[in-house]
PDB file of C-alpha atoms in Angstrom:
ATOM      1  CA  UNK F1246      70.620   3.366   9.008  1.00  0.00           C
ATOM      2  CA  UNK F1247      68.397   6.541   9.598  1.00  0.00           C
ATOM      3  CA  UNK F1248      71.255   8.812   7.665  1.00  0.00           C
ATOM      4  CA  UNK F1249      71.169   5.974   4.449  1.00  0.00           C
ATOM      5  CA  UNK F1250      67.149   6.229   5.088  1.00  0.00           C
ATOM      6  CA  UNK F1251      67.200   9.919   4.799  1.00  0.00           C
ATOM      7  CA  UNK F1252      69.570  10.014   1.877  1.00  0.00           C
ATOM      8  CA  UNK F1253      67.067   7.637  -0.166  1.00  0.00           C
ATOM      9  CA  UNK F1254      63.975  10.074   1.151  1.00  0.00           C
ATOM     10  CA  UNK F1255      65.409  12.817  -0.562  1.00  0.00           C
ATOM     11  CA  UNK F1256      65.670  10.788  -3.526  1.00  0.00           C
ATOM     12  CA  UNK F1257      62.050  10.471  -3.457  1.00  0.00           C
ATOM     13  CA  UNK F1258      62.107   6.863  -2.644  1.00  0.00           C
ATOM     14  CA  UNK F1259      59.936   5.209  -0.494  1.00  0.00           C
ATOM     15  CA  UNK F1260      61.933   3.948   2.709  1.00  0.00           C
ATOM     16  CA  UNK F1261      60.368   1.259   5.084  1.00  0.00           C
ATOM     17  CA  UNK F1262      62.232   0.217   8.483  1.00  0.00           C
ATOM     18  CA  UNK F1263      61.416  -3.289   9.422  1.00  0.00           C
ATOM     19  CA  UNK F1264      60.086  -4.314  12.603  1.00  0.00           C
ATOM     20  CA  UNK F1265      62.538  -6.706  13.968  1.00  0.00           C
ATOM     21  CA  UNK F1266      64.308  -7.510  17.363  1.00  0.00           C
ATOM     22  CA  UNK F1267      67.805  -7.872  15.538  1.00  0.00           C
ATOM     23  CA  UNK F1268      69.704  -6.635  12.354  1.00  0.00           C
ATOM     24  CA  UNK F1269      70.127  -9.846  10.524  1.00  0.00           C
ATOM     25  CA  UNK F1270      72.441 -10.557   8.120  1.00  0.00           C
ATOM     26  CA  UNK F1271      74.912  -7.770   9.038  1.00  0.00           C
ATOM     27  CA  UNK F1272      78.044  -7.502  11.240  1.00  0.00           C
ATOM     28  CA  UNK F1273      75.970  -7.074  14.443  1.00  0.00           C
ATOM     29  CA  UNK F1274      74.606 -10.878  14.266  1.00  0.00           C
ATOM     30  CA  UNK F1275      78.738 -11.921  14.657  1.00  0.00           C
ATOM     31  CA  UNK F1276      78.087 -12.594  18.641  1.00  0.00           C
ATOM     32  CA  UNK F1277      75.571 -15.204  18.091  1.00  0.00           C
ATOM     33  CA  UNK F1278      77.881 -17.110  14.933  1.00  0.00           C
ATOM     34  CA  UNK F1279      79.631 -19.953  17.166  1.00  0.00           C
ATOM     35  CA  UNK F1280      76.500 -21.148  18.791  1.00  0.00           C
ATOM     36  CA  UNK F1281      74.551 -20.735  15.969  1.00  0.00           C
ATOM     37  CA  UNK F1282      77.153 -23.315  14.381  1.00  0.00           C
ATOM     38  CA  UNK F1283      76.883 -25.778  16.952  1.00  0.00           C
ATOM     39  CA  UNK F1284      73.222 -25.776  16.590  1.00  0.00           C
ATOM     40  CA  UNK F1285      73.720 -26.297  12.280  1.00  0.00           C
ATOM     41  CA  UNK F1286      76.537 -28.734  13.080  1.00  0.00           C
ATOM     42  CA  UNK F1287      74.183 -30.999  15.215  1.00  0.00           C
ATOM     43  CA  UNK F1288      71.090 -31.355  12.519  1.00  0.00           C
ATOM     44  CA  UNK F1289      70.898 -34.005   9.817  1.00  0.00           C
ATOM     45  CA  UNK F1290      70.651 -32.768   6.346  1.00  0.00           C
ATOM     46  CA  UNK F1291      68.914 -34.521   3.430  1.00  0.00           C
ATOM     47  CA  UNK F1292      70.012 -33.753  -0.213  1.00  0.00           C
ATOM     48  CA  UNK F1293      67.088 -30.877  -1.695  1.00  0.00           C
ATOM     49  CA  UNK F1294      64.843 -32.853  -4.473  1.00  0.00           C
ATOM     50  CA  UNK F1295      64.046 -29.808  -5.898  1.00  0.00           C
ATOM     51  CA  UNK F1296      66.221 -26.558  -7.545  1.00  0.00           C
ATOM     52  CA  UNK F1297      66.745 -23.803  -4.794  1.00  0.00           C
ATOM     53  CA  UNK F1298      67.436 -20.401  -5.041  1.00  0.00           C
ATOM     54  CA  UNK F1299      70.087 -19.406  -3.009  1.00  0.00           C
ATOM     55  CA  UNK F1300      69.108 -15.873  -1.093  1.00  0.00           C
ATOM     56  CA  UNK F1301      73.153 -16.164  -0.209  1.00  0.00           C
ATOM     57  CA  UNK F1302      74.840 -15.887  -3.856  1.00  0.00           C
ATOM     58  CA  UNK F1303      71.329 -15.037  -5.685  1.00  0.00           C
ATOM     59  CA  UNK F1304      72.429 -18.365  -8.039  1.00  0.00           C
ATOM     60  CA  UNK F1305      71.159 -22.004  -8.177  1.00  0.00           C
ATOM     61  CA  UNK F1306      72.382 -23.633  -4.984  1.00  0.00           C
ATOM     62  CA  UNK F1307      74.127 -26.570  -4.687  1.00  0.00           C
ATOM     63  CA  UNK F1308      73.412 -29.957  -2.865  1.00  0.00           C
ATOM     64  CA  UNK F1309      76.747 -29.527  -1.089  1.00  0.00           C
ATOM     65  CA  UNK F1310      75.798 -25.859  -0.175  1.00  0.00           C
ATOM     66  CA  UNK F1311      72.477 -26.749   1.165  1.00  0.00           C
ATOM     67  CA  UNK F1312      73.631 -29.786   3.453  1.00  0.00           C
ATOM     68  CA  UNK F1313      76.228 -27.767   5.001  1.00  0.00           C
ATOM     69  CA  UNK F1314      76.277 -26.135   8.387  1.00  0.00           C
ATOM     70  CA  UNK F1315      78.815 -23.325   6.751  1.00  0.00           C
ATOM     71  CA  UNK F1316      75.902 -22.561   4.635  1.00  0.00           C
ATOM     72  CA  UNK F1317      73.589 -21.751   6.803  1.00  0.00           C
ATOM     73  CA  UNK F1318      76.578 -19.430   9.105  1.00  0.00           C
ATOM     74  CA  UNK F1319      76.683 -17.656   6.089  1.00  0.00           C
ATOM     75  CA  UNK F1320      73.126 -17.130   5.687  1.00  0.00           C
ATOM     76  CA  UNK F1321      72.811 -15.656   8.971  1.00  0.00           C
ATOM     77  CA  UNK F1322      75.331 -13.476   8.383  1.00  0.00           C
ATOM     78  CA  UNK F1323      75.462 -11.970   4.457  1.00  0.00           C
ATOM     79  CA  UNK F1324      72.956  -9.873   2.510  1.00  0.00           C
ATOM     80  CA  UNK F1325      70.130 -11.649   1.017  1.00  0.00           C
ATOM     81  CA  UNK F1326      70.766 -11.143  -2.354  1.00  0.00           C
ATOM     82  CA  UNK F1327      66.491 -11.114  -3.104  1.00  0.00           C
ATOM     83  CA  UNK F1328      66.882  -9.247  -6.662  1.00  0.00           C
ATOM     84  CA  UNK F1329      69.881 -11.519  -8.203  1.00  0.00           C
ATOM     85  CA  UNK F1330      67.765 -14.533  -7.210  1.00  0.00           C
ATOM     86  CA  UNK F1331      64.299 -13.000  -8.765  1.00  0.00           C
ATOM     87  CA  UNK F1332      66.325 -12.510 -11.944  1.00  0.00           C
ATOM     88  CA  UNK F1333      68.124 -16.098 -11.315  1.00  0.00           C
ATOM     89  CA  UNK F1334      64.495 -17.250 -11.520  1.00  0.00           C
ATOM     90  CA  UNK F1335      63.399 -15.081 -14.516  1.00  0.00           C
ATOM     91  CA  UNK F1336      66.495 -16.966 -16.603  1.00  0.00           C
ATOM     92  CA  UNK F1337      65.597 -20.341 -15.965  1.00  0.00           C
ATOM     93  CA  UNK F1338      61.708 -19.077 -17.204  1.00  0.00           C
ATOM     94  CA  UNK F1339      60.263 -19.309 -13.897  1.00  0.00           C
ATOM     95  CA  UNK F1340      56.718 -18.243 -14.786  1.00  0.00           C
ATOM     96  CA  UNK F1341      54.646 -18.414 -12.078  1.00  0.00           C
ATOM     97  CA  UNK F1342      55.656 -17.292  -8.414  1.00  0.00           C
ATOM     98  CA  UNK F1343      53.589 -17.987  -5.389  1.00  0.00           C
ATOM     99  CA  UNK F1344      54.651 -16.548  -2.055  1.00  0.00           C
ATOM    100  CA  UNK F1345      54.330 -18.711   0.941  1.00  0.00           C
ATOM    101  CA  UNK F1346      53.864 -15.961   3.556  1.00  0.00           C
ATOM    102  CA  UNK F1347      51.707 -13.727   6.065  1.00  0.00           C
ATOM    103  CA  UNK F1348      51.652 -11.311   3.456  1.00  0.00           C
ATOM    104  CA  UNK F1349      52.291  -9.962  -0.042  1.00  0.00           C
ATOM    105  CA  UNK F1350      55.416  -8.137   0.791  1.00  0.00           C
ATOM    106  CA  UNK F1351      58.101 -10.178  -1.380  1.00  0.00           C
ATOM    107  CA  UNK F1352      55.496 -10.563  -4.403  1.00  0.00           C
ATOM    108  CA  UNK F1353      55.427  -6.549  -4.097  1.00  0.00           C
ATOM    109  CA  UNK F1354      59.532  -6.438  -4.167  1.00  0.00           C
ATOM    110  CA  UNK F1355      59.699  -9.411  -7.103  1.00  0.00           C
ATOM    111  CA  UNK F1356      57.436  -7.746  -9.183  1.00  0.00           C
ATOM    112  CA  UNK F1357      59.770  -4.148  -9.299  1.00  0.00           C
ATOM    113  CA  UNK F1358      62.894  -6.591  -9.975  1.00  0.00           C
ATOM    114  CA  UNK F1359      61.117  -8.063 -12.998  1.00  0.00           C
ATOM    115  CA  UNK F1360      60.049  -4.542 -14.597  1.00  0.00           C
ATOM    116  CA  UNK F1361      56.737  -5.912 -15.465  1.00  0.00           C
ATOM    117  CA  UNK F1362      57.261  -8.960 -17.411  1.00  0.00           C
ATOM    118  CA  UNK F1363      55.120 -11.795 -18.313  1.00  0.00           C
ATOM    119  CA  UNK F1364      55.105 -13.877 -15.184  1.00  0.00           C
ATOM    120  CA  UNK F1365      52.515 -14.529 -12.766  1.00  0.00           C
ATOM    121  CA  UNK F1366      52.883 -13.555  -9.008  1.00  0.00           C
ATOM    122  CA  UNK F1367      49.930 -14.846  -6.358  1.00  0.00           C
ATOM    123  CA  UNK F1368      50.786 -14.509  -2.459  1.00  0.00           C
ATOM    124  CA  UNK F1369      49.231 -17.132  -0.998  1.00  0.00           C
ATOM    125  CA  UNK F1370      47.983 -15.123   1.938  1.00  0.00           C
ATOM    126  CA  UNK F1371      47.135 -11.130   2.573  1.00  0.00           C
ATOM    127  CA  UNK F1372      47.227  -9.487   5.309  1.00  0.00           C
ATOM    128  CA  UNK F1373      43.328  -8.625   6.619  1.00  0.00           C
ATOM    129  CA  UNK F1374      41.894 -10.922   4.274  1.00  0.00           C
ATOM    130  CA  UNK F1375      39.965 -14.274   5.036  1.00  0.00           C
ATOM    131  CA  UNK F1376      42.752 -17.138   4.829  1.00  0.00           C
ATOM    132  CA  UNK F1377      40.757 -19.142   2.643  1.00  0.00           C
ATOM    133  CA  UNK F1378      39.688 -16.373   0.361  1.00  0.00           C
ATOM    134  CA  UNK F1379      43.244 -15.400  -0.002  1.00  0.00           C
ATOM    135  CA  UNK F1380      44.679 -18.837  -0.487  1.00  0.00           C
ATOM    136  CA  UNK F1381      42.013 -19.976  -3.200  1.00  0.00           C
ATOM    137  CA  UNK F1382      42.543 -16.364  -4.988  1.00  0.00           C
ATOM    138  CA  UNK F1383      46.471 -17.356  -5.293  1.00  0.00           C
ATOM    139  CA  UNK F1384      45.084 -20.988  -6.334  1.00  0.00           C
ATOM    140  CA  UNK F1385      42.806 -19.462  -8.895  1.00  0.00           C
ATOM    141  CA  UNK F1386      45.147 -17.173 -10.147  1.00  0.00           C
ATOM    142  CA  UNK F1387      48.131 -19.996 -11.081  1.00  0.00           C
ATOM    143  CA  UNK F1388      44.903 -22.616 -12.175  1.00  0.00           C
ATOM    144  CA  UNK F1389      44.137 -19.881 -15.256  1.00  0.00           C
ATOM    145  CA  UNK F1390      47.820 -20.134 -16.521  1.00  0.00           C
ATOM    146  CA  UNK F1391      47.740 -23.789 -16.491  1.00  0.00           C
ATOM    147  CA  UNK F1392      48.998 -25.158 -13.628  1.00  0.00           C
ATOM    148  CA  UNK F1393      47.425 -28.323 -12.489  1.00  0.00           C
ATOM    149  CA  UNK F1394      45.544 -28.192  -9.557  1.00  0.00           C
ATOM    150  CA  UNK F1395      43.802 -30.966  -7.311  1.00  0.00           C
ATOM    151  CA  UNK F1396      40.582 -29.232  -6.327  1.00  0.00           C
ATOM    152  CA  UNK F1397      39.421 -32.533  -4.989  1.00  0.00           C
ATOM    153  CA  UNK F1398      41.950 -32.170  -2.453  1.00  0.00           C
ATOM    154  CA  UNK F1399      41.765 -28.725  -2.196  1.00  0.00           C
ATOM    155  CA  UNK F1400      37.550 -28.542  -1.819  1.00  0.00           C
ATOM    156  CA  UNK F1401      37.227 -31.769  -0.327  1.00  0.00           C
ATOM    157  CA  UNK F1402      33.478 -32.550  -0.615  1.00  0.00           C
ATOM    158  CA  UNK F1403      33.153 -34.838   3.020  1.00  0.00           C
ATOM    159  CA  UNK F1404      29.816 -34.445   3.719  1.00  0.00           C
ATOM    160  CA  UNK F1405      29.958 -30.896   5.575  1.00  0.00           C
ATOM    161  CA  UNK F1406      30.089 -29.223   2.452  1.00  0.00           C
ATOM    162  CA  UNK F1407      27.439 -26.705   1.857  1.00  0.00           C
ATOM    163  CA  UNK F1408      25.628 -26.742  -0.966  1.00  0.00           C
ATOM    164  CA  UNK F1409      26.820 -23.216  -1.937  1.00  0.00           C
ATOM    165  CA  UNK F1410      30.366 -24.222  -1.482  1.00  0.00           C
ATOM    166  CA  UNK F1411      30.198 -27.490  -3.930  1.00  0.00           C
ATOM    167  CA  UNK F1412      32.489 -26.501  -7.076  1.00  0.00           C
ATOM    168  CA  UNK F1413      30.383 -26.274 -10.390  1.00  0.00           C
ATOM    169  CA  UNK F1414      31.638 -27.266 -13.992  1.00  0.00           C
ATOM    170  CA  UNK F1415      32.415 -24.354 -16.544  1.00  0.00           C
ATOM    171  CA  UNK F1416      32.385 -23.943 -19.946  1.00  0.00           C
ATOM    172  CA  UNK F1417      35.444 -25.811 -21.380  1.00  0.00           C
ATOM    173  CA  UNK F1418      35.471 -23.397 -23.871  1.00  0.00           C
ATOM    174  CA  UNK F1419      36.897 -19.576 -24.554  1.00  0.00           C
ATOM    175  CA  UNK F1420      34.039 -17.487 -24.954  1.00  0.00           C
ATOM    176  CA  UNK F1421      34.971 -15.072 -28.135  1.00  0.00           C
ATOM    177  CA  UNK F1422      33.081 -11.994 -25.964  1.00  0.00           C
ATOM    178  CA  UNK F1423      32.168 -10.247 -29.869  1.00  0.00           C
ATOM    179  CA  UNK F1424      28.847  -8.501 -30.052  1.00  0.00           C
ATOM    180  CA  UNK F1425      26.686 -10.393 -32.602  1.00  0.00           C
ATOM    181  CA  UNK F1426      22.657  -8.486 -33.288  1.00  0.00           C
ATOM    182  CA  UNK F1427      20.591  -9.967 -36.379  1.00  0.00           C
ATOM    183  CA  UNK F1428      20.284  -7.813 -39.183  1.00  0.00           C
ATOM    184  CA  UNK F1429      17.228  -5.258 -38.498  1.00  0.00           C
ATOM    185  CA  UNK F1430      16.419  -4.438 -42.084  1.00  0.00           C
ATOM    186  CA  UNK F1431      13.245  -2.001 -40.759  1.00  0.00           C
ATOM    187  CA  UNK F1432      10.975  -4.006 -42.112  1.00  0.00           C
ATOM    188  CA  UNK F1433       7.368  -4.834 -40.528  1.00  0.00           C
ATOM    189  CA  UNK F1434       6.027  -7.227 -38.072  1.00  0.00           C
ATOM    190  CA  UNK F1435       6.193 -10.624 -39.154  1.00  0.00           C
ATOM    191  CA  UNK F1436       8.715 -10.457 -41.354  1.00  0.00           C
ATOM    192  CA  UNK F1437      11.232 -12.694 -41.167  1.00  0.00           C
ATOM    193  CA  UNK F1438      13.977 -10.357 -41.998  1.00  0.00           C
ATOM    194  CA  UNK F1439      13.558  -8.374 -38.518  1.00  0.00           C
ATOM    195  CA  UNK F1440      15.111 -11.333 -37.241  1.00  0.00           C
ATOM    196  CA  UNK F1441      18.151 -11.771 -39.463  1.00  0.00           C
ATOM    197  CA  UNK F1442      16.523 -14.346 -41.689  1.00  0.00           C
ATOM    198  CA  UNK F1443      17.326 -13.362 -45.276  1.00  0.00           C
ATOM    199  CA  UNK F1444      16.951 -15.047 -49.001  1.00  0.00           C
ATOM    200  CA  UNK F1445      18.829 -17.721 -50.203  1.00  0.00           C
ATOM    201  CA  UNK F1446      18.149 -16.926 -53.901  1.00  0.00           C
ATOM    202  CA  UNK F1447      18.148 -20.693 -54.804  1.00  0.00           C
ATOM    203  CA  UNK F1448      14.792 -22.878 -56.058  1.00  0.00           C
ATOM    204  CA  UNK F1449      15.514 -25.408 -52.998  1.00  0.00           C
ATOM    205  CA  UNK F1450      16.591 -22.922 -50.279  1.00  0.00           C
ATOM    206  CA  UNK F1451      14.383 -20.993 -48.495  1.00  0.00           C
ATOM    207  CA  UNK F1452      16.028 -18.723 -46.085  1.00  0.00           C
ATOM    208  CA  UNK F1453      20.031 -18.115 -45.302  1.00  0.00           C
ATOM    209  CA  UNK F1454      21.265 -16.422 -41.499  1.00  0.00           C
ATOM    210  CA  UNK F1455      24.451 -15.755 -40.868  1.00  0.00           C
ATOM    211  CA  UNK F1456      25.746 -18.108 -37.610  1.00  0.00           C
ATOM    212  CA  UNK F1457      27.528 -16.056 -34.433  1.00  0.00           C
ATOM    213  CA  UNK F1458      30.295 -18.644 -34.691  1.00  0.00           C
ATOM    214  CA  UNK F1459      31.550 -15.929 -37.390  1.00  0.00           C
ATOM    215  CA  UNK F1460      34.251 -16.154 -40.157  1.00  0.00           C
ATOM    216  CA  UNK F1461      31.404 -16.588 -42.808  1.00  0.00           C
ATOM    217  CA  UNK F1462      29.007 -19.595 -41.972  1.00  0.00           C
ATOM    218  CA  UNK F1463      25.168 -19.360 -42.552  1.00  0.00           C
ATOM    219  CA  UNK F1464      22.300 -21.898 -41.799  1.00  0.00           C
ATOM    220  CA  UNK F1465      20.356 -22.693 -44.482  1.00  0.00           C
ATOM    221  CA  UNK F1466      16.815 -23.524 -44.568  1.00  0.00           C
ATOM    222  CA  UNK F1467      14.093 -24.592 -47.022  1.00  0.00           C
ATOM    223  CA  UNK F1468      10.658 -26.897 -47.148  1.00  0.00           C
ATOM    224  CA  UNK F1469      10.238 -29.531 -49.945  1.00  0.00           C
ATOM    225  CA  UNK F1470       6.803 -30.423 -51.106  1.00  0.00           C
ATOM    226  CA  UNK F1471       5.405 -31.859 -53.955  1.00  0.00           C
ATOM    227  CA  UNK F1472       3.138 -28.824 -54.080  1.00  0.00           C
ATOM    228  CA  UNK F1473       5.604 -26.560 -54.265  1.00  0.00           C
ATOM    229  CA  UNK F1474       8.649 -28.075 -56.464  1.00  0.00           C
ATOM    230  CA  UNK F1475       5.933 -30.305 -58.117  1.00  0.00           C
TER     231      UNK F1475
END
């Protein structure tokens, strides 16, 4: 492992050993197979109720694959085929993917398999962050794409809720973020111009501005009075 290490150093790549107390999924986990089987063999399995991702063949696994103790020998023992799955995913227009983790370390790896697509990757915890910071970020981040989420459940107000923790109601709607400034003609104080008011050329209308809502809408204002019109 340190001469294949080496040989991707010199590639330039970035090489990480992981801490662990065995080398899973090679050869050298063989020993522990047989009572590893007898241990699968002894467990009831239940049929999955939703698609899985098989780390094993990188494909869509099958109910028979998943409720069999051959399965899970084999998991033990093969590569974990990470990237086939990722792209497995990406076919079936898996959009969002949220890590279930102590860390961000497979949204890191899922991200260069993708080559910076469109999808939307929140680890629901970081390492050396606050738990529920981290967890409500990875909410927050899925909520904005339009996944449903209970917040009720989520913030549950029981009566210890501080005040500065009580969820607030936001604007429903996208703000357009455009710059809009009245039309400063130059003129003097108290004109009405200065403050984007301008003339409506018309016997009945007063005064026309332009709205911020854009694409061409004005207010118009005038006064009716028998003094005036009469």
């Amino acid at each position: 492992m340190e001469e294949v290490a080496a040989h991707f150093r010199g590639l330039g790549r970035k090489v990480t050993g992981l801490r662990v107390s065995h080398a899973f999924h090679s050869p050298l986990m063989e020993p522990m197979l047989a009572d590893f089987r007898a241990v699968a063999e002894s467990l009831t399995y239940d049929r999955p109720r939703i698609p899985v991702v098989s780390n094993v063949t990188g494909r869509l696994a099958t109910a028979e694959e998943l409720t069999s103790p051959d399965y899970w020998v084999e998991h033990v023992r093969r590569p974990v085929r990470f990237a086939d799955g990722i792209r497995t995913l990406a076919e079936r227009k898996t959009g969002r993917l949220l890590e279930l983790g102590p860390d961000g370390t497979l949204t890191a790896l899922a991200q260069d398999c993708l080559d910076g697509g469109t999808e939307t990757f929140a680890p629901a915890l970081r390492r050396d962050h606050p738990e529920p910071e981290s967890l409500l970020t990875a909410l927050a981040q899925l909520f904005v794409t339009g996944l449903p989420v209970a917040w009720d459940t989520t913030i549950p107000l029981d009566g210890t809720t501080s005040r500065a923790q009580e969820p607030l109601d936001l604007p429903t709607y996208p703000f357009q973020r455009r710059r809009y400034w009245s039309r400063d003609t130059g003129s003097a104080t108290g004109d009405l111009r200065a403050v984007g008011l301008g003339s409506a050329e018309h016997p009945f209308l007063g005064a026309a501005v332009e709205l911020a809502g854009g694409d061409g809408e004005v207010l118009l204002t005038g006064r009716l009075s028998p003094a005036v019109q009469g």
